[in-house]
PDB file of C-alpha atoms in Angstrom:
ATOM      1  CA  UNK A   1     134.835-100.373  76.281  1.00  0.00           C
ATOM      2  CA  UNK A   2     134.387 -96.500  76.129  1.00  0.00           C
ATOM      3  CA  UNK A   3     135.188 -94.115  73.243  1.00  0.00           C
ATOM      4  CA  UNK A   4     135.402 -90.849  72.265  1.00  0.00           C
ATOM      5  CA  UNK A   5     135.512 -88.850  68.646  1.00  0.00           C
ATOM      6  CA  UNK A   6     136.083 -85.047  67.900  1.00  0.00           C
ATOM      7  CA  UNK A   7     135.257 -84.534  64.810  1.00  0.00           C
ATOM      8  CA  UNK A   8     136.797 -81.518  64.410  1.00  0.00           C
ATOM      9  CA  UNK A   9     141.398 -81.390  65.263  1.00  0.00           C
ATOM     10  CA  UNK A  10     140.909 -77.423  64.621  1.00  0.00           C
ATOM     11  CA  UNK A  11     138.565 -74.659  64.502  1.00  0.00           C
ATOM     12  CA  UNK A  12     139.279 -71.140  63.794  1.00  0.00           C
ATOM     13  CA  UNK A  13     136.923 -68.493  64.891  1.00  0.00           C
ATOM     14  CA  UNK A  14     136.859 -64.595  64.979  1.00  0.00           C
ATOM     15  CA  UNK A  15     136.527 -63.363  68.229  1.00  0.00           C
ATOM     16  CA  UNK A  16     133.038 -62.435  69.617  1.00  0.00           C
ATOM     17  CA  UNK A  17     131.403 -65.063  67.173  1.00  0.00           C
ATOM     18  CA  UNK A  18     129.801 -68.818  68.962  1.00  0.00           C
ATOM     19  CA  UNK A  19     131.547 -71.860  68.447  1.00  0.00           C
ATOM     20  CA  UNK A  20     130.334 -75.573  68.786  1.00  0.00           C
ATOM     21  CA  UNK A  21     132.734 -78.162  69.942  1.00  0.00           C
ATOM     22  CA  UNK A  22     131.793 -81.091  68.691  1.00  0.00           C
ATOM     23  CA  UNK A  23     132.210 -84.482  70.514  1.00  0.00           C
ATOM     24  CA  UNK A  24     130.387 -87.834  70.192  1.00  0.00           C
ATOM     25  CA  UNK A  25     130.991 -90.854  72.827  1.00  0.00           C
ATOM     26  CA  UNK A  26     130.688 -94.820  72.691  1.00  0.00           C
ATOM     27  CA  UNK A  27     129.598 -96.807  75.753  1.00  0.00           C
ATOM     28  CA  UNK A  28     128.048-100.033  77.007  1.00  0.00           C
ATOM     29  CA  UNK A  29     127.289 -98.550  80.473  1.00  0.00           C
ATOM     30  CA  UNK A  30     126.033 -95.168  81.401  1.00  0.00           C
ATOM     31  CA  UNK A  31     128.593 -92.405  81.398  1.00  0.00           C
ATOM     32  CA  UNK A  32     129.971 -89.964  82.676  1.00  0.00           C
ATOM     33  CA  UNK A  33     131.387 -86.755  80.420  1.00  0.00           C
ATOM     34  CA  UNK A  34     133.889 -84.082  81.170  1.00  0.00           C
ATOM     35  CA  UNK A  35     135.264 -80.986  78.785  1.00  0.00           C
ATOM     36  CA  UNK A  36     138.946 -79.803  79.501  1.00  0.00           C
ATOM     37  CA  UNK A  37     140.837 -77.589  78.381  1.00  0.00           C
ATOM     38  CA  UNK A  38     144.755 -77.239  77.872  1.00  0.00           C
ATOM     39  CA  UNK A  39     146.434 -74.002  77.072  1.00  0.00           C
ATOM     40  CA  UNK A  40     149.828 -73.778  76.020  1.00  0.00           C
ATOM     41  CA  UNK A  41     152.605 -75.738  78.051  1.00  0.00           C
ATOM     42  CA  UNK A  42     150.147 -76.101  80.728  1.00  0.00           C
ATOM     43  CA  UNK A  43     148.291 -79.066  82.498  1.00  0.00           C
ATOM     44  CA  UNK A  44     144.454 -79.765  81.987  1.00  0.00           C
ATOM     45  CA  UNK A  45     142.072 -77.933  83.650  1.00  0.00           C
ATOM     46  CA  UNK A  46     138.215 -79.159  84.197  1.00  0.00           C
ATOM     47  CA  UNK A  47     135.884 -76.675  82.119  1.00  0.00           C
ATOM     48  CA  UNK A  48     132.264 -78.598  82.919  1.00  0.00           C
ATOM     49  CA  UNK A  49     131.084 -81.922  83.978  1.00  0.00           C
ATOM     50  CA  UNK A  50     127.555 -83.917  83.075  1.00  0.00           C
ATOM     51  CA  UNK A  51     127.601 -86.771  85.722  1.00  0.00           C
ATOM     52  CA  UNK A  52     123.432 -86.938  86.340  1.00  0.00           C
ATOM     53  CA  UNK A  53     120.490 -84.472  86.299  1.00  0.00           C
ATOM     54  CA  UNK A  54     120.020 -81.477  83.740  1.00  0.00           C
ATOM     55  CA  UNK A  55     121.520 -82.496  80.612  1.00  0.00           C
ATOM     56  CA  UNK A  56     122.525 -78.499  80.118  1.00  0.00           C
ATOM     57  CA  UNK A  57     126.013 -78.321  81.785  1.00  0.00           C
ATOM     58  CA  UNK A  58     126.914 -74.948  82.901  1.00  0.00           C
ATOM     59  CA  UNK A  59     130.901 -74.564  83.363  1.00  0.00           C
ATOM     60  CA  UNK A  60     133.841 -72.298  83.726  1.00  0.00           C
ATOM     61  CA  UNK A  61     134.923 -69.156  81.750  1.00  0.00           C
ATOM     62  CA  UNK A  62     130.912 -69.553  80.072  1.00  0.00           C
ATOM     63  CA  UNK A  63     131.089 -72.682  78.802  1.00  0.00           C
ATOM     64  CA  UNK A  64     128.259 -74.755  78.646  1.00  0.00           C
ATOM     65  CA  UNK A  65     127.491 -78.390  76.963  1.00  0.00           C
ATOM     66  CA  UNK A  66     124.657 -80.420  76.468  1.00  0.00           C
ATOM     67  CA  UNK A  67     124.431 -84.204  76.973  1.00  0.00           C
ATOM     68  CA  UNK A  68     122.151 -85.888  74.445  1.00  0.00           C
ATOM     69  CA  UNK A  69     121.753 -89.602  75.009  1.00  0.00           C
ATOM     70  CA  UNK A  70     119.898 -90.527  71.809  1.00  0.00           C
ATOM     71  CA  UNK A  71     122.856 -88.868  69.590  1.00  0.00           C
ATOM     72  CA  UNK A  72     125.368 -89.926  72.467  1.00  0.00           C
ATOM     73  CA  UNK A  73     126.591 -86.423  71.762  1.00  0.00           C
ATOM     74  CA  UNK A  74     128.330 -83.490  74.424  1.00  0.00           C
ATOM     75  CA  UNK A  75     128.997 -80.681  72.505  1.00  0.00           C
ATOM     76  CA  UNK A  76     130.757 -77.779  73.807  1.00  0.00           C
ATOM     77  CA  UNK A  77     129.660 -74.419  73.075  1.00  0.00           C
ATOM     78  CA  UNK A  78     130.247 -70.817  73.970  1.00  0.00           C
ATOM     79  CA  UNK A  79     128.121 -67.740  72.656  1.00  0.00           C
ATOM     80  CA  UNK A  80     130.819 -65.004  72.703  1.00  0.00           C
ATOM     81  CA  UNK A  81     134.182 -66.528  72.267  1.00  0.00           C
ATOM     82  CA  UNK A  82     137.656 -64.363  73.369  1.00  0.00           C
ATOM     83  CA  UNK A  83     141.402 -64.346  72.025  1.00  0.00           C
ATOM     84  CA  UNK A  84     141.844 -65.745  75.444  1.00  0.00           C
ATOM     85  CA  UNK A  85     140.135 -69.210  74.440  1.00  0.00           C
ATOM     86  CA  UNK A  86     142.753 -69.928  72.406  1.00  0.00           C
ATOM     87  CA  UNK A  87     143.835 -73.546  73.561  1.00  0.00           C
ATOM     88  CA  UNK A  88     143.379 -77.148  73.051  1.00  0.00           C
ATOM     89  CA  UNK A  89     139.897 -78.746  73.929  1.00  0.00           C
ATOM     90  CA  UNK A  90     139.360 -82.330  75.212  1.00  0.00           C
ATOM     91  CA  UNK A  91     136.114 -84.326  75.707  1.00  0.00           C
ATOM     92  CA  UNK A  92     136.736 -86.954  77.829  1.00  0.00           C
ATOM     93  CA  UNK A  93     134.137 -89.830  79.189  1.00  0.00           C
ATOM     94  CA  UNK A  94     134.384 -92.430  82.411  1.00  0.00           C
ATOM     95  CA  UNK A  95     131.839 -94.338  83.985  1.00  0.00           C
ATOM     96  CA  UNK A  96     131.600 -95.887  87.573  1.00  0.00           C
ATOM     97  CA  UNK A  97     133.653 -98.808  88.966  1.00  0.00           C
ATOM     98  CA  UNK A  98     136.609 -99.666  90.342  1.00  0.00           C
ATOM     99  CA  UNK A  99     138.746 -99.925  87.381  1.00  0.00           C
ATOM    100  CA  UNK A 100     137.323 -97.072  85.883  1.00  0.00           C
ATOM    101  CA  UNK A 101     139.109 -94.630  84.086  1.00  0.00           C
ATOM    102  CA  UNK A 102     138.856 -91.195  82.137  1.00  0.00           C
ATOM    103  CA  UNK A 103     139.164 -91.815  78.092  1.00  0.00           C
ATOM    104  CA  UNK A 104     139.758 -88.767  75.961  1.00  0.00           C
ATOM    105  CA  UNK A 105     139.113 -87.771  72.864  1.00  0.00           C
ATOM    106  CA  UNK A 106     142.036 -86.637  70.303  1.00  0.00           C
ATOM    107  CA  UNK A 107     141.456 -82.742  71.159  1.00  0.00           C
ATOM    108  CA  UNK A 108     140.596 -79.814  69.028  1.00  0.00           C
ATOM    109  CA  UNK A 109     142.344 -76.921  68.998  1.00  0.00           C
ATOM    110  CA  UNK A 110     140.391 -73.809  68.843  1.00  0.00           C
ATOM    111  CA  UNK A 111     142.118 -70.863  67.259  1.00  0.00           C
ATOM    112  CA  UNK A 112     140.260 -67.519  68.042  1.00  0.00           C
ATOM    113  CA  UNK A 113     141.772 -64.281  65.909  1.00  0.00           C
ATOM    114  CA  UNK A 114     140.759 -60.875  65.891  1.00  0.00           C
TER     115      UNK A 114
ATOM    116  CA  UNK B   1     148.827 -74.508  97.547  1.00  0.00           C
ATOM    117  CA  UNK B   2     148.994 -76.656  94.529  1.00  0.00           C
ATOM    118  CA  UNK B   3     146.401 -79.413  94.272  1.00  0.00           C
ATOM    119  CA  UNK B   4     148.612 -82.507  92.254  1.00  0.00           C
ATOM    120  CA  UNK B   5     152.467 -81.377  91.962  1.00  0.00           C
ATOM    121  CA  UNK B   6     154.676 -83.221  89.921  1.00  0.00           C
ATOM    122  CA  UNK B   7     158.610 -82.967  89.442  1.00  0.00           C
ATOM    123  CA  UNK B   8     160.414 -81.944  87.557  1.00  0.00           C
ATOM    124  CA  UNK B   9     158.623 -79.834  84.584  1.00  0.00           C
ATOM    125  CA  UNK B  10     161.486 -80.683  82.696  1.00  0.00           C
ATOM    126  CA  UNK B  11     163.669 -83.456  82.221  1.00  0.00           C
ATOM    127  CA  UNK B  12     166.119 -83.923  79.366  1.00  0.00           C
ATOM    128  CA  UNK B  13     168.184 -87.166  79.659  1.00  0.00           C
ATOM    129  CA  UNK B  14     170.197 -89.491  77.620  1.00  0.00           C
ATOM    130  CA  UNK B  15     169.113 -92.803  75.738  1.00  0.00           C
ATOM    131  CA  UNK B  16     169.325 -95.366  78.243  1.00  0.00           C
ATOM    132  CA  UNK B  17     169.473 -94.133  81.506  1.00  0.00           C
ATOM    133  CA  UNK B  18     166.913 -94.580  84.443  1.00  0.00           C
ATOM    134  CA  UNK B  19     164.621 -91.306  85.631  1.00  0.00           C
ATOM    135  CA  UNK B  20     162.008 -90.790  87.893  1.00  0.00           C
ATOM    136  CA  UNK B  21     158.813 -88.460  88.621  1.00  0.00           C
ATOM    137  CA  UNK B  22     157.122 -87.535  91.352  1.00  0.00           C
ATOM    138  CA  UNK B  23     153.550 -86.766  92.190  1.00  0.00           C
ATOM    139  CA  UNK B  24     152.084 -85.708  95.064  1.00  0.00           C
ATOM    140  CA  UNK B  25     148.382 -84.548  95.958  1.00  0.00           C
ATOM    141  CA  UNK B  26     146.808 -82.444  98.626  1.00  0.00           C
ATOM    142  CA  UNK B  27     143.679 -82.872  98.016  1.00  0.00           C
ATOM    143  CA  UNK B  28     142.695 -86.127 100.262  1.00  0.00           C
ATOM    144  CA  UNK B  29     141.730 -88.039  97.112  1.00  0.00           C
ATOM    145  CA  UNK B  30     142.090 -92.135  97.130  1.00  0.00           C
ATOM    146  CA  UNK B  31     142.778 -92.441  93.422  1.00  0.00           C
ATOM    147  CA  UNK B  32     146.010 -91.485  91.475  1.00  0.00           C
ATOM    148  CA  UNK B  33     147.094 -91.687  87.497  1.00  0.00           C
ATOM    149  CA  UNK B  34     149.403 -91.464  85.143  1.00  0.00           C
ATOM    150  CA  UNK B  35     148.701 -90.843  81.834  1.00  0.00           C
ATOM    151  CA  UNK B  36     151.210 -89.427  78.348  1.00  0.00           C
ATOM    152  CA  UNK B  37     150.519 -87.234  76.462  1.00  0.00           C
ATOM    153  CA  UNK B  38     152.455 -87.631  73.377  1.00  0.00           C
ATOM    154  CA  UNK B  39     153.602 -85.500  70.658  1.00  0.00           C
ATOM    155  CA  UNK B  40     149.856 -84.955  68.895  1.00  0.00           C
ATOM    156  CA  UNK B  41     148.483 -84.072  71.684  1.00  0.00           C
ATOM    157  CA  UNK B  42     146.633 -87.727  72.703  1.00  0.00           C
ATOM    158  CA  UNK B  43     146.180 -88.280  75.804  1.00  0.00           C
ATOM    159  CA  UNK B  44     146.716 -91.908  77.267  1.00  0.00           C
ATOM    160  CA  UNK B  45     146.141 -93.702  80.414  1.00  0.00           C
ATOM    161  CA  UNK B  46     149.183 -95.760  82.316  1.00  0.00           C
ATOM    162  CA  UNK B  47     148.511 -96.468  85.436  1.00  0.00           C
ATOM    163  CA  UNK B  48     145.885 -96.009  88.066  1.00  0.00           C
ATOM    164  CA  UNK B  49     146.224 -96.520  91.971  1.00  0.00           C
ATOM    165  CA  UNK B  50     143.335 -96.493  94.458  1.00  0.00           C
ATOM    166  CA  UNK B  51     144.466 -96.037  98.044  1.00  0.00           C
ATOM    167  CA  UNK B  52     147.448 -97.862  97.078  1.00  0.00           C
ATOM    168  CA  UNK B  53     146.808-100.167  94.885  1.00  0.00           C
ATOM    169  CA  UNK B  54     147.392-101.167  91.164  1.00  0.00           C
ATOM    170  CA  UNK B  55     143.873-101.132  89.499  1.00  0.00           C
ATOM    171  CA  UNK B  56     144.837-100.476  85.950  1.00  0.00           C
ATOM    172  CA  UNK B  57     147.616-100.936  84.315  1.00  0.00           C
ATOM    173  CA  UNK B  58     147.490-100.279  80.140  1.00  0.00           C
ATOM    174  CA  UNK B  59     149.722-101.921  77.763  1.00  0.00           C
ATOM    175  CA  UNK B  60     153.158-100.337  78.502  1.00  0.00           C
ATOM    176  CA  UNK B  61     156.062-101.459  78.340  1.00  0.00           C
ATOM    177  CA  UNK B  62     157.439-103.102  81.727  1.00  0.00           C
ATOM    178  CA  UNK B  63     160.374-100.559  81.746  1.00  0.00           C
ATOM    179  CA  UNK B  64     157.590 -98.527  83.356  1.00  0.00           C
ATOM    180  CA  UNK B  65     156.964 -98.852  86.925  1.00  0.00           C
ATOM    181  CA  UNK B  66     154.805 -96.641  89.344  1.00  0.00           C
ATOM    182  CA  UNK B  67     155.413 -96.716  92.712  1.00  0.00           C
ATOM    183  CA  UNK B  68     152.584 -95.290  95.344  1.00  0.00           C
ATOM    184  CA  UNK B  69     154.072 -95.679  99.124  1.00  0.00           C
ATOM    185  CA  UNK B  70     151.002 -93.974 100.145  1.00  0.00           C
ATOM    186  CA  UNK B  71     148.053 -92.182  98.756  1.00  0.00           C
ATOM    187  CA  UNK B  72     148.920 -88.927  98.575  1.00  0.00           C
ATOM    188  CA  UNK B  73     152.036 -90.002  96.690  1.00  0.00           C
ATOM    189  CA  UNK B  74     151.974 -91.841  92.822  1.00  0.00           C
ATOM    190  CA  UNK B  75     155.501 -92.017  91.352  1.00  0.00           C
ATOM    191  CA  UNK B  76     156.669 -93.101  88.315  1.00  0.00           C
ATOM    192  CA  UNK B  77     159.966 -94.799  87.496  1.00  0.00           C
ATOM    193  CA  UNK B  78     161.330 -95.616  84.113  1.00  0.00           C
ATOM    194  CA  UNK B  79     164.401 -97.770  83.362  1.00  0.00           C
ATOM    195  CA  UNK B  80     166.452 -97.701  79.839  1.00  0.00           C
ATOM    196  CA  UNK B  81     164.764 -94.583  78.494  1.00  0.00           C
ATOM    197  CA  UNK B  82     164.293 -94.949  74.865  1.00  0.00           C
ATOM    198  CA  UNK B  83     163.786 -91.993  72.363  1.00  0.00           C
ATOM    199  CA  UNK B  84     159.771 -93.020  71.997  1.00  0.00           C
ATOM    200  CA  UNK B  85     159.565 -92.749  75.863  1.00  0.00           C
ATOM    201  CA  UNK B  86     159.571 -88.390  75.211  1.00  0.00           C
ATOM    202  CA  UNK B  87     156.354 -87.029  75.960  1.00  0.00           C
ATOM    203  CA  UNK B  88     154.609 -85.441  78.355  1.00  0.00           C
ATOM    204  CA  UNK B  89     153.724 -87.017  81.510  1.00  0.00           C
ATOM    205  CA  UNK B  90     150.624 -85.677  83.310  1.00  0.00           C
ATOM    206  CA  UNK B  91     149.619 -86.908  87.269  1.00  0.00           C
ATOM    207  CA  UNK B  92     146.320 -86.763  88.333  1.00  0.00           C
ATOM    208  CA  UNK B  93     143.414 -87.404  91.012  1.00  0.00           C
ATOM    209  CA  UNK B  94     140.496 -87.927  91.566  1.00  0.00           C
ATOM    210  CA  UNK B  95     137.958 -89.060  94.620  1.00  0.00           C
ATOM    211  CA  UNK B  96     136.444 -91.978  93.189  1.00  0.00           C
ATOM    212  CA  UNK B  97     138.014 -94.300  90.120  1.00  0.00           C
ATOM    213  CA  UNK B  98     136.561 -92.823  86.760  1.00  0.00           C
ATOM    214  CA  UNK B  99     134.042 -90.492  88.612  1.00  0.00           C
ATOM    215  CA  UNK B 100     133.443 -86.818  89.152  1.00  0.00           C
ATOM    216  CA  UNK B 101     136.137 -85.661  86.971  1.00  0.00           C
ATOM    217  CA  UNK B 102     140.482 -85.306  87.857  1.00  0.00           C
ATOM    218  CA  UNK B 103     142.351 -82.813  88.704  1.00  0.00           C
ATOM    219  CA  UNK B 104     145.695 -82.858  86.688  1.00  0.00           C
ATOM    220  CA  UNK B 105     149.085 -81.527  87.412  1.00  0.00           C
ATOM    221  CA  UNK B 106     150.748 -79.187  85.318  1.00  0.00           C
ATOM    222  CA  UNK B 107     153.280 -82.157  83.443  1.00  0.00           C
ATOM    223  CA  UNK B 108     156.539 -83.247  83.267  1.00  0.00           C
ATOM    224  CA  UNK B 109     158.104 -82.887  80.035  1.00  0.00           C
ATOM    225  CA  UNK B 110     160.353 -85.355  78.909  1.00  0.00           C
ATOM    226  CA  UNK B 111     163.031 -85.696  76.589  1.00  0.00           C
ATOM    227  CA  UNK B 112     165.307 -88.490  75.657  1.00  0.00           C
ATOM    228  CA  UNK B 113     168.393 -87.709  73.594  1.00  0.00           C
TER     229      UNK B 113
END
């Protein structure tokens, strides 16, 4: 069985500072890890991915996370963030096989005011 | 040309009654979901289909029942809709089961009364 815990349900951040996402994951098997994001009344939408390789994950709107096996960590992170980040974040994790599926964490909202 | 389209966005509907949504994908994939999101925001899996076929199928309750006549197509049906059953219902894809990420669709939000 596969698990995932955000620590954090909300973080509020002025805009232009970093934020760290945090998310931690629980598996028997090796892993795959995903970040989404949901903004308001909308669906999910894939920010980055760690499936093999470089365990810095570059992704969309300059995202990036890092996969650490010995802390079975992924945490999200941005440098710079903008009002527009405003949304919901979700780690999620999945491994191979056929009855494989995508588990997600509980989400953490990430409120960014000027 | 949306990837995973799902109807309606919205469906409001009495205590009771039978509905149905619909999902369909563009995007050549073999694998299709359901999952509900409910009212905190968790996200939970239903049902999974690979190129047709039933491959998961979570703990819900049996007045739930997906339908995929092919697979490009994953719908879901749900008799006696009870006021627990509101949420929102996301459809997704992916190439492979539980690999290389899905692509969602935008929801169906649903509301019993």
């Amino acid at each position: 069985a596969q698990s995932v815990t955000q620590l954090d349900s909300q973080v509020p951040v002025f805009e232009e500072a970093p934020v760290e996402l945090r998310c931690n994951y629980s598996s028997s098997v090796s892993v795959y890890l995903f970040w989404y994001v949901q903004y308001p009344n909308q669906g999910l939408q894939l920010l980055l991915k760690y499936l093999s390789g470089s365990t810095l994950v570059k992704g969309i709107n300059g995202f990036e996370a890092e996969f650490n096996k010995s802390q079975t960590s992924f945490h999200l992170r941005k440098p710079s963030v903008h009002i527009s980040d405003t949304a919901e974040y979700f780690c999620a994790v999945s491994h191979t096989g056929t009855a494989s599926k995508l588990t997600f964490g509980t989400g953490t909202r990430l409120q960014v005011t000027l | 040309d949306t990837a995973v389209s799902q109807t309606p966005k919205y469906l409001v509907t009495q205590m009771g009654n039978d509905k149905s949504i619909k999902c369909e994908q563009n995007l050549g994939h073999d694998t299709m979901y359901w999952y509900k999101q409910d009212s905190k925001k968790f996200l939970k899996i239903m049902f999974s289909y690979n190129n047709k076929e039933l491959i998961i199928n979570e703990t819900v309750p049996n007045r739930f029942s997906p339908k995929s006549p092919d697979k490009a197509h994953l719908n879901l049906h749900i008799n006696s809709l009870e006021l627990g059953d509101s949420a929102v219902y996301f459809c997704a894809s992916s190439q492979a089961p539980g690999g290389d990420g899905y692509t969602f669709g935008s929801g169906t939000r649903l509301t019993v009364v």
